[in-house]
Short mmCIF file of C-alpha atoms and ligand atoms in Angstrom, two decimals:
data_model
loop_
_atom_site.label_atom_id
_atom_site.label_comp_id
_atom_site.label_asym_id
_atom_site.label_seq_id
_atom_site.Cartn_x
_atom_site.Cartn_y
_atom_site.Cartn_z
CA MET A 3 110.86 108.05 208.80
CA ASP A 4 110.51 106.07 206.65
CA VAL A 5 111.06 102.54 207.40
CA PHE A 6 112.58 101.33 203.73
CA LYS A 7 114.88 104.40 203.88
CA PHE A 8 115.84 103.42 207.35
CA LEU A 9 116.42 100.23 206.81
CA PHE A 10 119.08 100.90 203.87
CA LEU A 11 120.53 103.15 206.20
CA LEU A 12 120.23 101.17 209.14
CA SER A 13 122.04 97.65 207.54
CA SER A 14 125.21 99.07 206.22
CA CYS A 15 127.03 102.11 206.66
CA ILE A 16 126.90 102.93 203.33
CA PHE A 17 125.33 105.73 202.59
CA VAL A 18 121.80 105.35 200.34
CA SER A 19 122.05 108.54 198.83
CA THR A 20 118.47 108.71 196.45
CA GLU A 21 115.75 110.54 198.96
CA ASN A 22 113.22 108.54 196.57
CA THR A 23 110.95 106.50 198.40
CA HIS A 24 110.26 104.30 196.05
CA VAL A 25 113.45 103.06 194.69
CA GLN A 26 113.96 102.33 198.14
CA GLU A 27 111.08 100.43 197.61
CA GLN A 28 111.65 98.80 194.72
CA LEU A 29 115.43 97.39 196.46
CA PHE A 30 113.59 96.21 199.15
CA LEU A 31 110.94 94.43 197.03
CA SER A 32 113.92 92.52 194.63
CA SER A 33 115.18 91.87 197.79
CA LEU A 34 112.13 89.92 198.23
CA GLY A 35 111.98 88.51 194.73
CA LEU A 36 109.28 90.63 193.71
CA SER A 37 109.40 92.73 190.46
CA SER A 38 107.10 94.85 192.03
CA ARG A 39 104.55 95.59 194.68
CA PRO A 40 102.03 92.99 193.56
CA ARG A 41 98.57 94.39 193.30
CA ALA A 42 96.01 91.57 194.11
CA SER A 43 92.08 92.78 193.13
CA ILE A 44 90.28 90.05 194.52
CA HIS A 45 91.31 88.83 197.93
CA GLY A 46 90.33 84.86 197.50
CA PRO A 47 90.25 82.66 200.05
CA VAL A 48 94.06 81.54 201.97
CA PRO A 49 93.87 77.75 201.34
CA SER A 50 93.51 75.52 204.85
CA VAL A 51 96.77 73.43 203.83
CA LEU A 52 98.60 76.77 203.06
CA TRP A 53 97.83 78.60 205.93
CA ASN A 54 98.48 75.20 207.43
CA MET A 55 101.98 75.80 206.54
CA TYR A 56 102.37 78.83 207.45
CA LYS A 57 102.26 78.34 211.04
CA GLN A 58 104.27 75.56 211.27
CA ALA A 59 107.53 77.23 209.38
CA GLU A 60 106.10 79.76 211.77
CA LYS A 61 106.98 77.57 214.60
CA LYS A 62 109.80 75.18 213.43
CA ARG A 63 111.18 78.70 213.15
CA VAL A 64 112.00 78.71 216.64
CA HIS A 65 114.43 75.26 216.16
CA ALA A 66 116.82 74.66 213.69
CA SER A 67 114.98 73.16 210.80
CA ASP A 68 116.00 73.00 206.65
CA ALA A 69 114.31 76.00 205.10
CA CYS A 70 114.21 74.53 201.90
CA THR A 71 112.17 72.10 201.72
CA VAL A 72 108.56 71.39 202.10
CA PRO A 73 107.76 69.08 204.54
CA GLU A 74 104.33 69.13 203.61
CA TYR A 75 105.45 67.91 200.41
CA GLY A 76 108.60 65.96 200.77
CA VAL A 77 109.86 67.80 197.67
CA ARG A 78 112.39 69.90 198.02
CA GLY A 79 111.50 73.88 197.97
CA ASN A 80 110.89 77.86 199.61
CA ILE A 81 107.71 78.94 197.83
CA VAL A 82 104.33 77.69 197.55
CA ARG A 83 102.02 79.01 195.64
CA TYR A 84 98.38 78.21 195.35
CA VAL A 85 97.66 79.06 191.24
CA MET A 86 94.46 79.89 190.43
CA ASP A 87 92.63 78.65 187.14
CA GLN A 88 91.75 80.95 184.74
CA GLY A 89 89.71 78.28 182.41
CA ARG A 90 85.78 78.54 181.74
CA VAL A 91 83.39 75.92 181.37
CA ILE A 92 83.20 75.06 177.15
CA ALA A 93 80.33 77.00 175.38
CA GLY A 94 78.78 74.12 172.94
CA SER A 95 80.68 71.34 173.98
CA SER A 96 77.97 69.19 176.22
CA ASN A 97 75.68 69.18 172.17
CA GLY A 98 74.18 66.63 171.68
CA CYS A 99 75.22 65.23 175.38
CA PRO A 100 73.06 66.57 178.22
CA THR A 101 75.05 65.06 180.94
CA CYS A 102 78.08 65.51 179.48
CA VAL A 103 79.93 69.04 180.77
CA GLU A 104 83.89 70.22 179.57
CA HIS A 105 85.86 73.01 181.47
CA HIS A 106 88.52 74.45 179.89
CA LEU A 107 91.69 74.64 182.48
CA TYR A 108 94.78 76.95 182.29
CA PHE A 109 97.38 78.16 185.34
CA ASN A 110 99.22 80.67 184.50
CA MET A 111 103.64 79.27 184.82
CA SER A 112 105.02 82.41 184.27
CA VAL A 113 104.49 83.02 187.73
CA LEU A 114 106.87 81.09 188.57
CA GLU A 115 110.66 83.13 187.49
CA ASP A 116 113.54 81.35 185.47
CA VAL A 117 115.65 81.11 187.44
CA GLU A 118 112.73 78.64 189.96
CA GLN A 119 113.25 74.40 190.30
CA LEU A 120 109.95 73.16 189.66
CA SER A 121 109.25 70.91 192.78
CA LEU A 122 106.14 69.52 192.70
CA ALA A 123 102.76 70.26 190.53
CA GLN A 124 100.17 69.24 192.11
CA LEU A 125 96.45 69.65 190.36
CA GLU A 126 93.35 70.13 192.95
CA ILE A 127 89.82 69.37 191.99
CA LYS A 128 86.69 70.56 194.69
CA PHE A 129 83.42 70.25 194.07
CA LYS A 130 81.10 73.14 195.18
CA GLN A 131 78.99 71.76 197.15
CA ASP A 132 76.54 73.85 197.28
CA SER A 133 75.99 74.66 193.25
CA PHE A 134 74.78 70.65 193.09
CA PRO A 135 71.87 69.33 194.56
CA ALA A 136 72.05 67.04 197.53
CA SER A 137 69.95 64.30 196.15
CA ARG A 138 71.11 63.47 192.79
CA THR A 139 73.40 61.27 195.33
CA ASP A 140 72.69 58.35 192.60
CA LEU A 141 75.07 59.45 189.85
CA THR A 142 78.61 59.47 189.65
CA PHE A 143 80.71 60.99 187.13
CA ASN A 144 83.07 60.27 184.63
CA MET A 145 85.97 62.34 184.85
CA HIS A 146 88.53 62.95 181.92
CA VAL A 147 90.87 65.33 182.16
CA TYR A 148 93.54 65.74 178.51
CA ARG A 149 96.31 67.53 178.00
CA VAL A 150 95.52 69.99 175.10
CA LEU A 151 98.64 70.07 172.66
CA ARG A 152 97.21 72.47 170.53
CA SER A 153 94.50 74.95 169.31
CA ALA A 154 91.83 73.44 167.80
CA LEU A 155 89.81 74.95 164.96
CA LYS A 156 86.45 74.89 164.91
CA GLY A 157 85.32 71.23 163.78
CA MET A 158 89.29 69.45 163.58
CA ALA A 159 88.51 66.67 165.30
CA HIS A 160 89.30 66.46 169.30
CA GLU A 161 91.41 63.81 168.73
CA SER A 162 94.31 64.81 166.88
CA SER A 163 94.51 67.76 169.86
CA ARG A 164 93.94 66.32 172.99
CA ARG A 165 95.95 63.33 174.98
CA LEU A 166 94.05 62.25 177.93
CA LEU A 167 95.40 62.54 181.07
CA ILE A 168 93.12 60.51 183.52
CA SER A 169 90.66 58.72 183.90
CA GLN A 170 88.46 58.61 186.72
CA SER A 171 85.09 58.09 188.27
CA VAL A 172 84.37 60.72 191.06
CA GLN A 173 81.46 61.43 192.85
CA VAL A 174 80.03 64.53 194.24
CA THR A 175 81.40 64.60 197.81
CA PRO A 176 83.30 66.41 200.07
CA GLY A 177 86.83 66.36 200.10
CA THR A 178 89.85 67.13 197.07
CA ILE A 179 91.19 64.82 194.66
CA ARG A 180 94.13 65.15 193.74
CA PHE A 181 96.55 64.95 190.38
CA ASN A 182 100.25 64.59 190.45
CA LEU A 183 100.37 67.11 187.15
CA THR A 184 104.91 67.70 187.54
CA ASP A 185 105.98 66.75 184.65
CA LEU A 186 102.89 68.72 182.83
CA ALA A 187 103.19 72.03 184.98
CA GLU A 188 107.08 71.95 184.06
CA SER A 189 106.14 72.36 180.42
CA TRP A 190 104.31 74.28 180.54
CA ARG A 191 106.74 76.74 181.65
CA ARG A 192 108.29 77.32 178.20
CA LYS A 193 106.78 80.31 175.95
CA GLY A 194 103.21 78.83 174.36
CA LYS A 195 103.94 75.57 175.46
CA ASN A 196 101.04 76.10 177.51
CA TYR A 197 96.84 75.36 176.06
CA GLY A 198 95.65 74.37 179.19
CA MET A 199 93.86 71.49 179.85
CA VAL A 200 89.60 69.50 179.19
CA MET A 201 88.52 68.49 181.77
CA ALA A 202 85.40 66.46 180.94
CA LEU A 203 82.82 65.16 183.39
CA GLN A 204 79.73 62.74 182.26
CA ALA A 205 77.17 61.37 184.73
CA THR A 206 76.09 58.39 184.92
CA ARG A 207 73.48 56.39 187.39
CA PHE A 208 75.31 55.45 190.55
CA SER A 209 74.21 51.11 190.24
CA ASN A 210 75.45 47.91 191.20
CA GLU A 211 74.28 46.38 187.95
CA LEU A 212 75.87 46.50 184.85
CA ASP A 213 72.99 48.09 182.73
CA GLN A 214 73.44 51.01 180.82
CA VAL A 215 71.26 53.69 182.61
CA SER A 216 70.47 55.63 179.39
CA ASP A 217 70.93 59.86 179.31
CA VAL A 218 67.25 60.47 179.61
CA GLU A 219 66.65 58.36 182.37
CA ILE A 220 69.21 60.88 184.69
CA SER A 221 68.17 63.92 183.08
CA TYR A 222 65.18 65.86 183.65
CA GLN A 223 63.53 67.14 180.62
CA GLY A 224 66.63 67.16 178.99
CA HIS A 225 68.83 68.80 181.27
CA VAL A 226 71.53 67.52 184.19
CA GLU A 227 72.39 70.07 187.10
CA MET A 228 76.39 70.10 186.39
CA PRO A 229 78.00 69.90 190.40
CA GLN A 230 80.75 72.71 189.60
CA LEU A 231 84.14 73.20 190.61
CA MET A 232 86.87 74.20 191.52
CA ALA A 233 90.73 73.43 190.05
CA SER A 234 94.14 74.87 191.22
CA LEU A 235 97.56 73.69 191.19
CA VAL A 236 99.98 73.59 194.42
CA VAL A 237 102.84 74.43 193.01
CA VAL A 238 106.45 73.97 194.95
CA SER A 239 109.14 75.43 193.43
CA LEU A 240 112.66 76.30 194.86
CA ASN A 241 115.04 79.41 194.53
CA PRO A 242 118.61 78.59 195.48
CA GLN A 243 119.26 82.45 195.28
CA GLN A 244 117.44 82.26 198.28
CA CYS A 245 118.47 79.10 199.85
CA ARG A 246 121.50 78.74 201.59
CA SER A 247 122.41 76.83 204.56
CA ARG A 248 120.19 76.70 207.70
CA LYS A 249 121.43 78.85 210.24
CA LYS A 250 119.99 78.04 214.02
CA ARG A 251 117.53 80.92 215.44
CA SER A 252 119.77 82.15 218.58
CA ALA A 253 118.26 86.02 219.73
CA TYR A 254 114.99 86.49 218.76
CA TYR A 255 113.81 89.42 221.26
CA LEU A 256 116.69 91.51 221.89
CA PRO A 257 117.42 93.07 226.06
CA VAL A 258 116.77 96.78 224.58
CA THR A 259 119.79 98.22 226.57
CA PRO A 260 121.26 101.51 226.58
CA SER A 261 124.54 101.73 225.24
CA ASN A 262 127.13 102.74 222.09
CA VAL A 263 128.54 99.91 221.25
CA CYS A 264 127.76 97.89 217.66
CA LYS A 265 125.27 95.53 218.79
CA PRO A 266 121.54 94.51 216.94
CA ARG A 267 118.97 96.98 218.32
CA ARG A 268 114.92 96.21 218.28
CA LEU A 269 113.16 96.74 215.34
CA TYR A 270 109.91 96.21 214.33
CA ILE A 271 108.60 95.86 210.71
CA ASP A 272 104.48 96.22 210.63
CA PHE A 273 103.77 96.20 206.39
CA LYS A 274 100.96 98.58 207.40
CA ASP A 275 103.38 101.62 207.57
CA VAL A 276 104.80 100.66 204.25
CA GLY A 277 100.81 99.92 203.12
CA TRP A 278 101.66 96.29 202.31
CA GLN A 279 98.67 95.31 203.91
CA ASP A 280 96.28 94.67 201.00
CA TRP A 281 98.98 92.21 199.23
CA ILE A 282 100.39 90.70 202.35
CA ILE A 283 97.97 88.19 204.48
CA ALA A 284 100.60 86.42 207.52
CA PRO A 285 102.62 87.98 208.99
CA GLN A 286 101.18 91.48 209.82
CA GLY A 287 104.51 93.04 210.78
CA TYR A 288 108.14 90.59 211.91
CA VAL A 289 110.68 91.62 214.05
CA ALA A 290 113.85 92.37 211.94
CA ASN A 291 115.95 93.90 214.17
CA TYR A 292 119.49 96.27 212.94
CA CYS A 293 122.71 96.74 213.79
CA HIS A 294 124.23 99.89 214.86
CA GLY A 295 126.75 101.92 217.63
CA GLU A 296 130.54 101.60 217.40
CA CYS A 297 133.30 100.04 216.40
CA PRO A 298 135.92 101.67 219.50
CA PHE A 299 139.63 100.19 219.41
CA PRO A 300 140.26 98.03 221.05
CA LEU A 301 137.81 95.48 218.97
CA SER A 302 137.24 93.75 221.91
CA GLU A 303 136.41 89.84 220.98
CA SER A 304 132.09 90.32 221.61
CA LEU A 305 131.90 92.66 218.93
CA ASN A 306 133.14 89.81 216.15
CA GLY A 307 135.36 91.65 213.89
CA THR A 308 137.31 90.11 211.18
CA ASN A 309 141.38 91.24 211.88
CA HIS A 310 140.84 93.23 209.18
CA ALA A 311 138.87 95.75 211.07
CA ILE A 312 141.20 94.66 213.60
CA LEU A 313 143.94 96.45 212.31
CA GLN A 314 141.23 99.51 210.08
CA THR A 315 139.52 99.64 213.91
CA LEU A 316 143.64 100.76 214.73
CA VAL A 317 144.48 103.13 211.61
CA HIS A 318 141.32 104.72 212.82
CA SER A 319 142.55 105.92 216.00
CA PHE A 320 145.67 107.30 214.77
CA ASP A 321 143.43 108.84 211.81
CA PRO A 322 140.83 109.86 212.78
CA LYS A 323 140.09 111.60 209.61
CA GLY A 324 141.52 109.83 206.87
CA THR A 325 139.92 105.90 208.15
CA PRO A 326 136.76 105.23 208.91
CA GLN A 327 135.60 102.73 211.90
CA PRO A 328 134.66 98.83 210.31
CA CYS A 329 130.60 98.84 209.84
CA CYS A 330 128.46 97.06 212.23
CA VAL A 331 126.49 94.94 210.27
CA PRO A 332 124.71 91.91 210.66
CA ILE A 333 126.84 88.43 210.51
CA LYS A 334 123.49 86.53 211.40
CA LEU A 335 120.72 86.74 210.27
CA SER A 336 117.88 83.83 210.84
CA PRO A 337 114.47 83.14 207.76
CA ILE A 338 110.86 83.89 208.18
CA SER A 339 107.92 83.00 206.13
CA MET A 340 105.52 84.83 204.03
CA LEU A 341 101.95 84.06 202.82
CA TYR A 342 100.68 86.97 200.07
CA TYR A 343 98.37 87.38 196.74
CA ASP A 344 100.89 88.10 193.83
CA ASN A 345 99.90 89.12 190.21
CA ASN A 346 97.65 86.61 188.69
CA ASP A 347 96.28 86.85 193.05
CA ASN A 348 97.81 83.40 193.48
CA VAL A 349 97.83 82.45 197.40
CA VAL A 350 101.91 82.08 197.80
CA LEU A 351 103.56 80.98 200.74
CA ARG A 352 107.12 81.62 200.34
CA HIS A 353 110.21 81.33 202.84
CA TYR A 354 112.92 84.02 202.42
CA GLU A 355 116.48 83.22 204.05
CA ASP A 356 118.31 86.28 205.67
CA MET A 357 115.03 88.27 206.72
CA VAL A 358 116.18 88.35 210.56
CA VAL A 359 119.21 90.29 212.13
CA ASP A 360 120.21 88.01 214.80
CA GLU A 361 124.00 88.97 216.09
CA CYS A 362 126.21 92.02 215.25
CA GLY A 363 129.78 92.53 213.70
CA CYS A 364 132.58 94.95 213.24
CA ARG A 365 133.36 94.77 209.49
C1 LIG B 406 100.76 84.91 183.08
O1 LIG B 406 100.89 86.02 184.04
C2 LIG B 406 102.01 87.15 183.75
C3 LIG B 406 102.82 87.33 184.64
O2 LIG B 406 101.95 87.52 185.64
C4 LIG B 406 101.01 87.20 182.64
O3 LIG B 406 101.95 88.72 182.45
C5 LIG B 406 100.51 87.03 181.88
O4 LIG B 406 99.49 87.88 180.70
C6 LIG B 406 99.44 85.85 181.64
N1 LIG B 406 99.19 85.34 180.43
C7 LIG B 406 97.81 84.91 180.36
C8 LIG B 406 97.18 83.80 179.74
O5 LIG B 406 97.13 85.43 181.10
C1 LIG B 407 104.88 63.23 190.61
O1 LIG B 407 105.31 63.44 189.32
C2 LIG B 407 106.95 63.49 189.71
C3 LIG B 407 107.53 63.34 187.49
O2 LIG B 407 107.15 62.30 187.04
C4 LIG B 407 107.49 62.48 189.94
O3 LIG B 407 109.36 62.72 190.02
C5 LIG B 407 107.36 62.68 192.18
O4 LIG B 407 108.28 61.50 192.59
C6 LIG B 407 105.55 62.36 192.41
N1 LIG B 407 105.97 62.68 193.17
C7 LIG B 407 104.27 63.21 194.67
C8 LIG B 407 104.51 63.54 195.48
O5 LIG B 407 103.98 61.57 193.93
C1 LIG B 408 128.99 88.23 219.15
O1 LIG B 408 128.58 86.50 218.36
C2 LIG B 408 128.29 85.85 219.51
C3 LIG B 408 128.27 84.16 219.58
O2 LIG B 408 129.33 84.15 217.93
C4 LIG B 408 126.95 86.49 220.55
O3 LIG B 408 126.27 86.12 221.83
C5 LIG B 408 127.34 88.35 220.60
O4 LIG B 408 125.86 88.68 220.57
C6 LIG B 408 128.02 88.72 219.24
N1 LIG B 408 127.87 90.23 219.07
C7 LIG B 408 127.29 91.29 218.92
C8 LIG B 408 127.54 92.34 218.70
O5 LIG B 408 126.47 91.20 218.55
#
C-alpha cells in the first residue's frame, strides 16, 4: 500500500476519501512546511557544519532538549539553511586595476516563508584553494563588502548606489571568513529590496614595510591570478507554528505484540518507498509508528481516554450501530530532524515536531 494513504488512514479515524496519491503527498508535504516536493537539480556537497548539527540533533533527540533553539549558533530557531550565492564576477570591474576583482553576491531570501522569524544570517566566505597558486603566499587582499542600495545605471558613480559594510584585510588561507549580516538579510526579505552585495578584492603584497607596492610589481605581465571564492549565507530561522513546548521522548522502539487494543504500532517509513530520496539527504527513513486498535468498553486507564471517550464507549456498548467507538489516536509525539535540498539547491536542516508516535489514546 502506498505510504501516504497508509499514514492518513491510520493517523485518525477520519477516512481520507481521496484516492489521489498526489493529493495525499501534497498534504504530507504541507505538514512539513513545503509547498511542493523540492526539485533539486545540483546535489551540492552538504556543509560539514550542517552534518554535524544533524548528528548532534539525532543524539540529543533521545534526551529531552529544547527543539526550538540552535545551540551551535546560540539563537532561537528550528530551520538552518545554507543559502547559496547566486551572484557572479562582475565583468569589466577590474578595468584599469589589474589587481582588482569584484563579485556580485546574491542570496535569494524568498526561500524563507513569511511566518518564519529570522534569528541569524551569517555570511561565510571560503577561498577555493586549488584555484590559487600556493606560491603567491606573498599576497594579501583588501576586501571591501558593499551593500547594493539600488541597481546602478551604466556610468553612474558606484558611491551613490553602494554602502560599505565591511573592510578587512584577508589572506588566502584554508578556513572561513564570517560576518554577521542578520539585519541586512532581514531587509532583503521585503519584496524588491534585495540588490545583493558587491565584494571587491584588491591584491597587495604582504610586506612589513609601509612602502606602497605598485600593481606592476605584483602582477605578472599586467595580470594577477585572483583567488576564486565561494560565498554562502547561513540562515537560522524559527517557524513558530512548528515549534511548541517540548515533550520528553519515551518509547523509541516499540515492542511488537499482537493485540487488538489501541496502542502504538511500529512503522518504519523508508523515504525511498515514496520517491523522496532525491531531495532528502538524511535520514533515509525513520521509525514513525502509528496508532491502531480498538477502544473497547470499559475503557481501561491504560488507554488514556478522556471522560468524553469513556462515555462514548459506554453509549457504543448500548448502541453499536448509532455511535462509533472512540478513535485510537496519537496523544504523544516526538520530533525528528531532516536534512534536505530545497528548490534553490540550498541545503536545509529542519526540525519537525510531532513526527514520531510515542503513545496512543482513545479520543
Ligand atoms: C528566488 O526564489 C524564489 C522561490 O524559490 C523564486 O520564485 C525566485 O524566482 C528566485 N529569485 C531569483 C532572483 O532567483
Ligand atoms: C548579529 O547581529 C544582530 C543584529 O545586529 C545581533 O542582534 C546579534 O546578536 C548578532 N549575533 C551574533 C551571533 O553576533
Ligand atoms: C497511556 O499513557 C501511558 C503513560 O502516560 C503510557 O505508558 C501508555 O503506553 C499509554 N497508552 C497507550 C495505549 O499508548
